[in-house]
Amino acid sequence: MNLRLSLPLILFLIIVPQSIQGSIFKTFSNTLSPKSPPYSFVFPLSGNVFPLGYYSVSLKIGNPPKDFTFDIDTGSDLTWVQCDAPCSGCSVRTELQYKPKSNTVPCSDPICSALHWPQKPECPNPKDQCDYEVEYADQGSSMGALVVDQFSLKLLDGSSFVPRLAFGCGYDQYFHSAHPPPATVGVLGLGKGKISILTQLVSAGLTRNVLGHCLSSKGGGFLFFGDNVIPSTGVSWTTLVSPMYNNHYTTGPAELLYNGKQTGLSGLKFIFDSGSSYTYFNSKTYQAIVNLIGNDLKGKPLKDVKEDKTLAICWKGAKPLKSVLELKNLFKTLTVNFKNGRTNSQLQIPPESYLIVSKTGNVCLGILNGSEVGLQDSNVIGDISMQGTMVIYDNEKQQLGWVSADCDKLPK
């Protein structure tokens, strides 16, 4: 189970001055492509909510290009890969790790200052490497140095593009024992910070500052940069809010409905985080929803089962289940009702988007108490509640959108 949301105190608060385009980004001008920018990029995804707990993308880095798999994470900014420098605490074999080739970013480079803003990087010698450290809400962490290398990216039309991008070479990783490390080699940071891969591409004028993903309930899906794959109709939108010192994709205020009825839960803000396997509500909201579901199940053929530790709350039916859909009629839809001035937009979370079937055939609640894992008053919409939906993060218009979609088909 992943919770890749960057902790607020460690979150990379990035403002990159235009001068960076003269350092890291100058290498773009030599790259040839069959048409003019802005481009759209589409990446197939692997993974699932359960049992894996993450969705991943494979990217080719270096020359010759080598495949690396990344956990996709809209809850953090920095992209990093486990690095043979050598590596402490790495979860993958040495031959799967990235091997740096004298390509570290010096601490005097503006992108290093941006990485550490509002603090300044320790830089006694301008030629010293640019160090980083990131911590996540699941208590995992990565420490390393910033490097630059070429990425082989596929455009929507099938042609290739090879920009040089800055990312983390992680040579010291920590994974909390309660959460086994994923089989991925690193994290693809898709937050709003200037160090993110998308923002680097945008700063070079190569794509729109828009990204999105479509996570399939069957496993897999796709990730995209740019706006060419967004449907022209049917998309619901709500405003992104920008709390101070926060690069998360935060929406609200909103109210939570249960079975279409008001719950008294209002004024809520929600962070959309593809790095979180499950959805998290603050303690008050979580307890209210658990009570509503519990009251609804009274007299129904489901019983609490304490011995199943898959998630905090699980129920046992008359016989082992194979699919959430077998019990869909026993549970009700949750609705996040966003108030956008005079209009409302609603994100429907049906039972199959907040329940899983455990390995023993029980049904478990994929909504967890965020206050118990250090999220304090935050509410997080995780992968489980974004399945079967194209979710669009539009940084240009500062809005977040969603529309039901077939996530098993790559857009053309």
Short mmCIF file of C-alpha atoms in Angstrom, two decimals:
data_model
loop_
_atom_site.label_atom_id
_atom_site.label_comp_id
_atom_site.label_asym_id
_atom_site.label_seq_id
_atom_site.Cartn_x
_atom_site.Cartn_y
_atom_site.Cartn_z
CA MET A 1 0.00 0.00 0.00
CA ASN A 2 1.52 3.28 -1.11
CA LEU A 3 0.92 6.80 0.14
CA ARG A 4 3.34 8.82 -1.99
CA LEU A 5 2.10 12.24 -0.90
CA SER A 6 5.11 14.40 -0.05
CA LEU A 7 5.11 15.61 3.52
CA PRO A 8 4.38 19.37 3.77
CA LEU A 9 7.61 20.13 5.62
CA ILE A 10 9.73 18.38 3.00
CA LEU A 11 7.64 19.18 -0.05
CA PHE A 12 9.68 20.67 -2.85
CA LEU A 13 8.49 24.25 -3.09
CA ILE A 14 9.90 25.11 -6.46
CA ILE A 15 10.04 28.42 -8.27
CA VAL A 16 12.43 28.15 -11.17
CA PRO A 17 13.78 31.40 -12.59
CA GLN A 18 13.84 31.82 -16.35
CA SER A 19 17.63 31.67 -16.29
CA ILE A 20 17.41 27.90 -15.85
CA GLN A 21 16.39 27.63 -19.48
CA GLY A 22 19.92 28.66 -20.29
CA SER A 23 21.45 25.84 -18.27
CA ILE A 24 19.56 22.53 -18.06
CA PHE A 25 17.17 23.26 -20.91
CA LYS A 26 19.58 24.52 -23.56
CA THR A 27 20.02 20.95 -24.84
CA PHE A 28 16.49 20.90 -26.28
CA SER A 29 17.33 23.13 -29.21
CA ASN A 30 19.37 20.41 -30.90
CA THR A 31 16.54 17.86 -30.83
CA LEU A 32 14.74 17.19 -34.10
CA SER A 33 11.06 16.27 -34.34
CA PRO A 34 8.71 15.84 -37.30
CA LYS A 35 6.38 18.68 -36.30
CA SER A 36 6.30 21.85 -34.24
CA PRO A 37 5.48 21.97 -30.52
CA PRO A 38 3.48 21.88 -28.36
CA TYR A 39 3.48 18.10 -28.42
CA SER A 40 1.36 15.53 -26.60
CA PHE A 41 2.95 12.48 -25.01
CA VAL A 42 1.11 9.26 -24.09
CA PHE A 43 2.56 6.51 -21.88
CA PRO A 44 0.97 3.08 -21.25
CA LEU A 45 0.68 2.13 -17.57
CA SER A 46 0.95 -1.13 -15.65
CA GLY A 47 -0.25 -1.98 -12.17
CA ASN A 48 -3.45 -2.02 -10.12
CA VAL A 49 -4.91 -0.92 -6.79
CA PHE A 50 -4.94 -4.42 -5.32
CA PRO A 51 -2.87 -6.45 -4.78
CA LEU A 52 0.03 -4.35 -6.19
CA GLY A 53 -1.01 -0.99 -4.75
CA TYR A 54 0.47 1.24 -7.47
CA TYR A 55 0.38 2.15 -11.16
CA SER A 56 3.71 2.41 -12.98
CA VAL A 57 5.17 3.72 -16.22
CA SER A 58 8.26 2.53 -18.09
CA LEU A 59 10.63 5.24 -19.36
CA LYS A 60 13.87 4.94 -21.32
CA ILE A 61 16.78 6.96 -19.92
CA GLY A 62 20.37 7.37 -21.11
CA ASN A 63 22.37 6.56 -24.23
CA PRO A 64 21.99 3.74 -25.07
CA PRO A 65 18.48 3.97 -23.60
CA LYS A 66 17.63 1.69 -20.67
CA ASP A 67 14.14 0.95 -19.31
CA PHE A 68 13.21 2.09 -15.80
CA THR A 69 9.81 1.65 -14.16
CA PHE A 70 8.38 4.49 -12.06
CA ASP A 71 5.51 4.75 -9.61
CA ILE A 72 3.41 7.64 -11.03
CA ASP A 73 2.85 10.28 -8.36
CA THR A 74 0.87 13.52 -8.68
CA GLY A 75 1.50 14.07 -4.96
CA SER A 76 5.20 14.96 -5.31
CA ASP A 77 7.45 16.89 -7.70
CA LEU A 78 10.84 15.24 -7.98
CA THR A 79 11.42 12.27 -10.28
CA TRP A 80 14.10 9.95 -8.92
CA VAL A 81 15.48 6.53 -9.70
CA GLN A 82 17.42 4.07 -7.53
CA CYS A 83 21.02 4.67 -8.36
CA ASP A 84 24.16 2.52 -8.40
CA ALA A 85 26.43 5.10 -6.83
CA PRO A 86 26.57 2.64 -4.94
CA CYS A 87 23.12 2.32 -3.30
CA SER A 88 22.04 1.87 0.30
CA GLY A 89 18.58 0.46 0.94
CA CYS A 90 17.77 -0.10 -2.73
CA SER A 91 14.94 -2.57 -3.36
CA VAL A 92 16.01 -3.70 -6.84
CA ARG A 93 19.06 -5.52 -8.13
CA THR A 94 22.14 -3.53 -9.13
CA GLU A 95 21.69 -4.28 -12.84
CA LEU A 96 18.25 -2.60 -12.71
CA GLN A 97 19.57 0.57 -11.10
CA TYR A 98 20.62 3.74 -12.90
CA LYS A 99 24.37 4.20 -13.32
CA PRO A 100 25.47 7.87 -13.25
CA LYS A 101 28.16 8.97 -15.72
CA SER A 102 29.66 12.19 -14.37
CA ASN A 103 26.34 13.92 -15.08
CA THR A 104 25.49 15.36 -11.66
CA VAL A 105 24.10 18.89 -11.48
CA PRO A 106 26.43 21.29 -9.57
CA CYS A 107 25.00 23.01 -6.50
CA SER A 108 25.66 26.38 -8.16
CA ASP A 109 23.14 25.64 -10.95
CA PRO A 110 19.88 27.65 -10.62
CA ILE A 111 17.83 24.45 -10.75
CA CYS A 112 19.52 23.33 -7.53
CA SER A 113 18.55 26.60 -5.83
CA ALA A 114 15.01 26.08 -7.08
CA LEU A 115 14.97 22.54 -5.72
CA HIS A 116 15.82 23.75 -2.21
CA TRP A 117 13.75 26.95 -2.18
CA PRO A 118 12.89 28.69 0.15
CA GLN A 119 16.12 27.43 1.76
CA LYS A 120 19.44 27.65 -0.02
CA PRO A 121 21.47 24.57 -0.95
CA GLU A 122 24.63 23.90 0.99
CA CYS A 123 27.25 24.86 -1.53
CA PRO A 124 30.72 25.51 -0.06
CA ASN A 125 32.20 24.64 -3.46
CA PRO A 126 30.24 25.69 -6.61
CA LYS A 127 31.28 22.43 -8.28
CA ASP A 128 29.84 20.22 -5.51
CA GLN A 129 26.86 18.05 -6.47
CA CYS A 130 23.29 19.19 -5.86
CA ASP A 131 21.91 16.98 -3.07
CA TYR A 132 18.24 16.22 -2.40
CA GLU A 133 16.14 14.45 0.20
CA VAL A 134 12.41 13.71 -0.05
CA GLU A 135 10.11 12.11 2.51
CA TYR A 136 6.63 10.70 1.91
CA ALA A 137 3.55 10.30 4.07
CA ASP A 138 4.04 6.50 4.17
CA GLN A 139 7.37 7.22 5.94
CA GLY A 140 9.45 6.16 2.94
CA SER A 141 12.25 8.44 1.77
CA SER A 142 14.93 8.92 -0.87
CA MET A 143 18.24 10.75 -0.67
CA GLY A 144 20.64 11.40 -3.51
CA ALA A 145 21.96 13.89 -6.05
CA LEU A 146 20.39 15.70 -9.00
CA VAL A 147 21.58 14.47 -12.41
CA VAL A 148 20.78 15.23 -16.07
CA ASP A 149 20.29 12.66 -18.82
CA GLN A 150 18.29 12.11 -21.96
CA PHE A 151 14.78 10.62 -21.93
CA SER A 152 13.37 8.82 -24.98
CA LEU A 153 9.72 9.92 -25.13
CA LYS A 154 7.01 8.81 -27.55
CA LEU A 155 4.75 11.46 -29.05
CA LEU A 156 1.04 10.87 -29.59
CA ASP A 157 1.68 10.44 -33.34
CA GLY A 158 4.19 7.65 -32.66
CA SER A 159 7.39 9.59 -33.36
CA SER A 160 10.13 9.93 -30.74
CA PHE A 161 11.64 12.85 -28.91
CA VAL A 162 14.82 12.83 -26.82
CA PRO A 163 15.06 15.77 -24.38
CA ARG A 164 17.59 16.03 -21.55
CA LEU A 165 15.92 16.35 -18.15
CA ALA A 166 16.95 16.74 -14.52
CA PHE A 167 16.01 14.02 -12.02
CA GLY A 168 17.21 12.47 -8.79
CA CYS A 169 19.88 9.78 -8.59
CA GLY A 170 18.78 8.12 -5.35
CA TYR A 171 21.59 6.31 -3.59
CA ASP A 172 19.99 6.03 -0.12
CA GLN A 173 16.40 4.75 0.12
CA TYR A 174 14.21 3.90 3.07
CA PHE A 175 10.99 1.90 2.89
CA HIS A 176 8.87 1.56 6.02
CA SER A 177 8.53 -2.07 7.10
CA ALA A 178 4.72 -1.78 7.20
CA HIS A 179 4.70 -1.01 3.48
CA PRO A 180 6.78 -3.40 1.35
CA PRO A 181 8.68 -1.54 -1.38
CA PRO A 182 7.15 -1.63 -4.86
CA ALA A 183 8.94 -3.40 -7.68
CA THR A 184 9.43 -0.05 -9.40
CA VAL A 185 12.88 1.56 -9.58
CA GLY A 186 11.74 5.05 -8.62
CA VAL A 187 9.03 7.69 -8.53
CA LEU A 188 7.81 9.87 -11.42
CA GLY A 189 6.98 13.17 -9.69
CA LEU A 190 4.02 14.81 -11.45
CA GLY A 191 3.28 17.62 -9.00
CA LYS A 192 3.10 21.31 -9.90
CA GLY A 193 6.69 22.13 -8.85
CA LYS A 194 9.21 23.35 -11.41
CA ILE A 195 11.46 20.32 -10.90
CA SER A 196 8.78 17.94 -12.20
CA ILE A 197 9.39 16.32 -15.59
CA LEU A 198 6.27 17.94 -17.05
CA THR A 199 7.25 21.43 -15.91
CA GLN A 200 10.72 21.00 -17.42
CA LEU A 201 9.12 20.06 -20.77
CA VAL A 202 6.74 23.02 -20.49
CA SER A 203 9.59 25.42 -19.66
CA ALA A 204 11.29 24.38 -22.89
CA GLY A 205 8.09 25.08 -24.86
CA LEU A 206 7.56 21.42 -25.78
CA THR A 207 4.10 20.71 -24.37
CA ARG A 208 1.13 22.30 -22.64
CA ASN A 209 1.14 22.44 -18.84
CA VAL A 210 -1.54 19.77 -18.71
CA LEU A 211 -1.32 16.14 -17.67
CA GLY A 212 -3.75 13.37 -16.94
CA HIS A 213 -4.17 9.69 -16.32
CA CYS A 214 -6.74 6.97 -16.89
CA LEU A 215 -6.42 4.08 -14.43
CA SER A 216 -8.15 0.86 -15.41
CA SER A 217 -9.93 -1.24 -12.79
CA LYS A 218 -8.65 -4.26 -14.76
CA GLY A 219 -5.06 -3.06 -14.33
CA GLY A 220 -2.98 -0.75 -16.50
CA GLY A 221 -4.22 2.38 -18.24
CA PHE A 222 -2.38 5.40 -19.61
CA LEU A 223 -0.70 8.67 -18.61
CA PHE A 224 -0.50 11.72 -20.86
CA PHE A 225 1.18 15.13 -21.12
CA GLY A 226 -0.47 17.83 -23.25
CA ASP A 227 -4.11 18.51 -24.08
CA ASN A 228 -4.69 16.69 -27.38
CA VAL A 229 -6.34 13.62 -25.85
CA ILE A 230 -8.85 15.48 -23.67
CA PRO A 231 -12.47 14.98 -24.86
CA SER A 232 -14.12 18.13 -26.20
CA THR A 233 -17.34 17.42 -24.27
CA GLY A 234 -18.48 15.64 -21.12
CA VAL A 235 -15.65 16.74 -18.82
CA SER A 236 -16.58 18.06 -15.37
CA TRP A 237 -14.25 20.74 -14.00
CA THR A 238 -13.49 22.28 -10.64
CA THR A 239 -10.98 24.93 -9.59
CA LEU A 240 -7.54 24.04 -8.26
CA VAL A 241 -6.66 25.97 -5.12
CA SER A 242 -3.10 26.92 -4.31
CA PRO A 243 -2.38 26.82 -0.58
CA MET A 244 0.84 28.60 0.38
CA TYR A 245 3.91 26.32 0.30
CA ASN A 246 2.02 23.51 -1.39
CA ASN A 247 2.37 22.03 -4.86
CA HIS A 248 -0.36 19.44 -4.44
CA TYR A 249 -3.38 19.29 -6.73
CA THR A 250 -5.90 20.54 -4.18
CA THR A 251 -9.60 21.08 -4.89
CA GLY A 252 -12.52 22.42 -2.87
CA PRO A 253 -14.38 23.44 -0.90
CA ALA A 254 -16.76 20.54 -1.42
CA GLU A 255 -19.44 18.61 0.41
CA LEU A 256 -19.74 14.86 0.65
CA LEU A 257 -23.03 13.14 -0.22
CA TYR A 258 -23.98 9.54 0.61
CA ASN A 259 -26.57 7.88 -1.61
CA GLY A 260 -27.32 11.33 -3.03
CA LYS A 261 -28.19 12.74 0.40
CA GLN A 262 -26.40 15.39 2.44
CA THR A 263 -24.19 14.16 5.26
CA GLY A 264 -23.40 17.46 6.96
CA LEU A 265 -19.79 17.04 5.79
CA SER A 266 -18.93 20.25 3.95
CA GLY A 267 -16.14 22.77 3.44
CA LEU A 268 -13.81 19.87 2.57
CA LYS A 269 -10.68 20.14 0.43
CA PHE A 270 -9.42 17.14 -1.52
CA ILE A 271 -5.92 16.38 -2.81
CA PHE A 272 -5.83 14.19 -5.93
CA ASP A 273 -2.85 11.88 -5.57
CA SER A 274 -2.01 9.07 -8.03
CA GLY A 275 0.75 7.94 -5.66
CA SER A 276 -1.80 6.88 -3.03
CA SER A 277 -3.32 3.43 -3.46
CA TYR A 278 -6.41 4.26 -1.43
CA THR A 279 -8.58 7.24 -0.53
CA TYR A 280 -8.05 8.95 2.83
CA PHE A 281 -10.50 11.12 4.79
CA ASN A 282 -9.73 13.14 7.90
CA SER A 283 -10.85 11.57 11.15
CA LYS A 284 -14.26 13.28 11.41
CA THR A 285 -15.17 12.61 7.76
CA TYR A 286 -13.89 9.04 7.89
CA GLN A 287 -15.88 8.16 11.02
CA ALA A 288 -19.06 9.68 9.61
CA ILE A 289 -18.78 7.67 6.38
CA VAL A 290 -17.94 4.45 8.25
CA ASN A 291 -21.04 4.96 10.43
CA LEU A 292 -23.26 5.57 7.39
CA ILE A 293 -21.99 2.43 5.65
CA GLY A 294 -22.30 0.40 8.87
CA ASN A 295 -25.90 1.50 9.41
CA ASP A 296 -26.70 0.62 5.80
CA LEU A 297 -25.33 -2.90 6.23
CA LYS A 298 -27.48 -3.75 9.26
CA GLY A 299 -29.60 -6.75 8.38
CA LYS A 300 -27.56 -7.40 5.23
CA PRO A 301 -25.67 -10.70 4.65
CA LEU A 302 -22.28 -9.26 5.58
CA LYS A 303 -20.40 -9.57 8.88
CA ASP A 304 -17.35 -7.75 10.22
CA VAL A 305 -14.25 -9.91 9.97
CA LYS A 306 -11.42 -8.84 12.28
CA GLU A 307 -8.95 -11.56 11.26
CA ASP A 308 -8.62 -10.13 7.71
CA LYS A 309 -5.89 -7.49 8.05
CA THR A 310 -5.86 -6.47 4.38
CA LEU A 311 -7.35 -3.08 5.28
CA ALA A 312 -8.79 -1.52 8.43
CA ILE A 313 -12.38 -2.66 7.82
CA CYS A 314 -13.40 -5.87 6.04
CA TRP A 315 -16.66 -7.80 5.78
CA LYS A 316 -17.35 -11.47 5.14
CA GLY A 317 -20.18 -12.73 2.96
CA ALA A 318 -21.95 -16.07 2.87
CA LYS A 319 -19.25 -17.31 0.51
CA PRO A 320 -15.88 -15.98 -0.71
CA LEU A 321 -16.25 -13.17 -3.25
CA LYS A 322 -14.45 -12.83 -6.58
CA SER A 323 -15.59 -9.33 -7.54
CA VAL A 324 -16.85 -6.19 -5.81
CA LEU A 325 -19.66 -6.14 -8.36
CA GLU A 326 -21.24 -9.16 -6.61
CA LEU A 327 -22.09 -6.90 -3.66
CA LYS A 328 -22.49 -3.57 -5.41
CA ASN A 329 -26.21 -3.41 -4.57
CA LEU A 330 -25.45 -3.56 -0.82
CA PHE A 331 -23.39 -0.35 -0.87
CA LYS A 332 -24.20 3.21 -1.91
CA THR A 333 -22.44 5.76 -4.10
CA LEU A 334 -20.40 8.55 -2.50
CA THR A 335 -20.48 11.92 -4.25
CA VAL A 336 -18.00 14.78 -3.89
CA ASN A 337 -20.02 17.90 -4.70
CA PHE A 338 -17.73 20.79 -5.68
CA LYS A 339 -19.22 24.26 -5.46
CA ASN A 340 -17.82 26.40 -8.31
CA GLY A 341 -19.45 29.77 -7.81
CA ARG A 342 -23.02 29.43 -9.04
CA THR A 343 -22.48 25.96 -10.51
CA ASN A 344 -21.68 22.57 -9.00
CA SER A 345 -19.67 19.69 -10.41
CA GLN A 346 -19.94 16.20 -8.96
CA LEU A 347 -17.40 13.41 -8.75
CA GLN A 348 -19.23 10.11 -8.30
CA ILE A 349 -17.44 7.41 -6.28
CA PRO A 350 -19.48 4.21 -6.76
CA PRO A 351 -18.90 1.17 -4.49
CA GLU A 352 -16.43 -0.41 -6.93
CA SER A 353 -14.32 2.75 -6.52
CA TYR A 354 -14.01 2.46 -2.74
CA LEU A 355 -14.10 -1.31 -2.12
CA ILE A 356 -11.67 -4.15 -2.86
CA VAL A 357 -11.94 -7.94 -2.58
CA SER A 358 -9.15 -9.38 -0.42
CA LYS A 359 -7.18 -12.51 -1.22
CA THR A 360 -9.45 -14.50 1.12
CA GLY A 361 -12.60 -13.34 -0.69
CA ASN A 362 -13.77 -10.71 1.80
CA VAL A 363 -14.80 -7.19 0.84
CA CYS A 364 -12.71 -4.37 2.38
CA LEU A 365 -13.21 -0.62 2.63
CA GLY A 366 -10.64 1.25 0.52
CA ILE A 367 -11.27 4.49 2.39
CA LEU A 368 -8.85 4.95 5.29
CA ASN A 369 -8.40 7.32 8.22
CA GLY A 370 -5.81 9.84 7.04
CA SER A 371 -5.40 11.27 10.55
CA GLU A 372 -3.84 7.94 11.58
CA VAL A 373 -1.07 8.17 8.97
CA GLY A 374 0.00 11.77 9.51
CA LEU A 375 -2.27 13.49 6.98
CA GLN A 376 -3.90 15.52 9.77
CA ASP A 377 -6.96 17.28 8.33
CA SER A 378 -6.23 16.48 4.67
CA ASN A 379 -8.49 14.40 2.43
CA VAL A 380 -6.86 12.45 -0.40
CA ILE A 381 -8.53 10.97 -3.48
CA GLY A 382 -6.35 7.97 -4.30
CA ASP A 383 -6.10 5.50 -7.18
CA ILE A 384 -9.03 3.37 -6.02
CA SER A 385 -11.46 6.27 -6.50
CA MET A 386 -10.01 7.37 -9.86
CA GLN A 387 -10.40 4.03 -11.66
CA GLY A 388 -12.33 4.09 -14.93
CA THR A 389 -11.99 7.86 -15.08
CA MET A 390 -9.79 10.19 -17.10
CA VAL A 391 -8.49 12.70 -14.54
CA ILE A 392 -7.04 15.91 -15.99
CA TYR A 393 -4.71 18.29 -14.17
CA ASP A 394 -4.80 21.57 -16.11
CA ASN A 395 -2.10 23.85 -14.69
CA GLU A 396 -2.66 26.48 -17.36
CA LYS A 397 -6.27 27.13 -16.37
CA GLN A 398 -5.77 26.04 -12.75
CA GLN A 399 -8.54 23.47 -12.91
CA LEU A 400 -9.00 19.74 -12.44
CA GLY A 401 -11.32 17.70 -14.63
CA TRP A 402 -12.74 14.19 -14.84
CA VAL A 403 -14.81 12.14 -17.25
CA SER A 404 -15.72 8.45 -17.44
CA ALA A 405 -13.45 6.72 -19.95
CA ASP A 406 -12.30 3.36 -21.30
CA CYS A 407 -8.87 3.28 -19.70
CA ASP A 408 -7.99 -0.01 -21.44
CA LYS A 409 -7.61 1.75 -24.81
CA LEU A 410 -4.66 4.00 -25.55
CA PRO A 411 -5.74 7.29 -27.19
CA LYS A 412 -4.83 7.72 -30.85
#
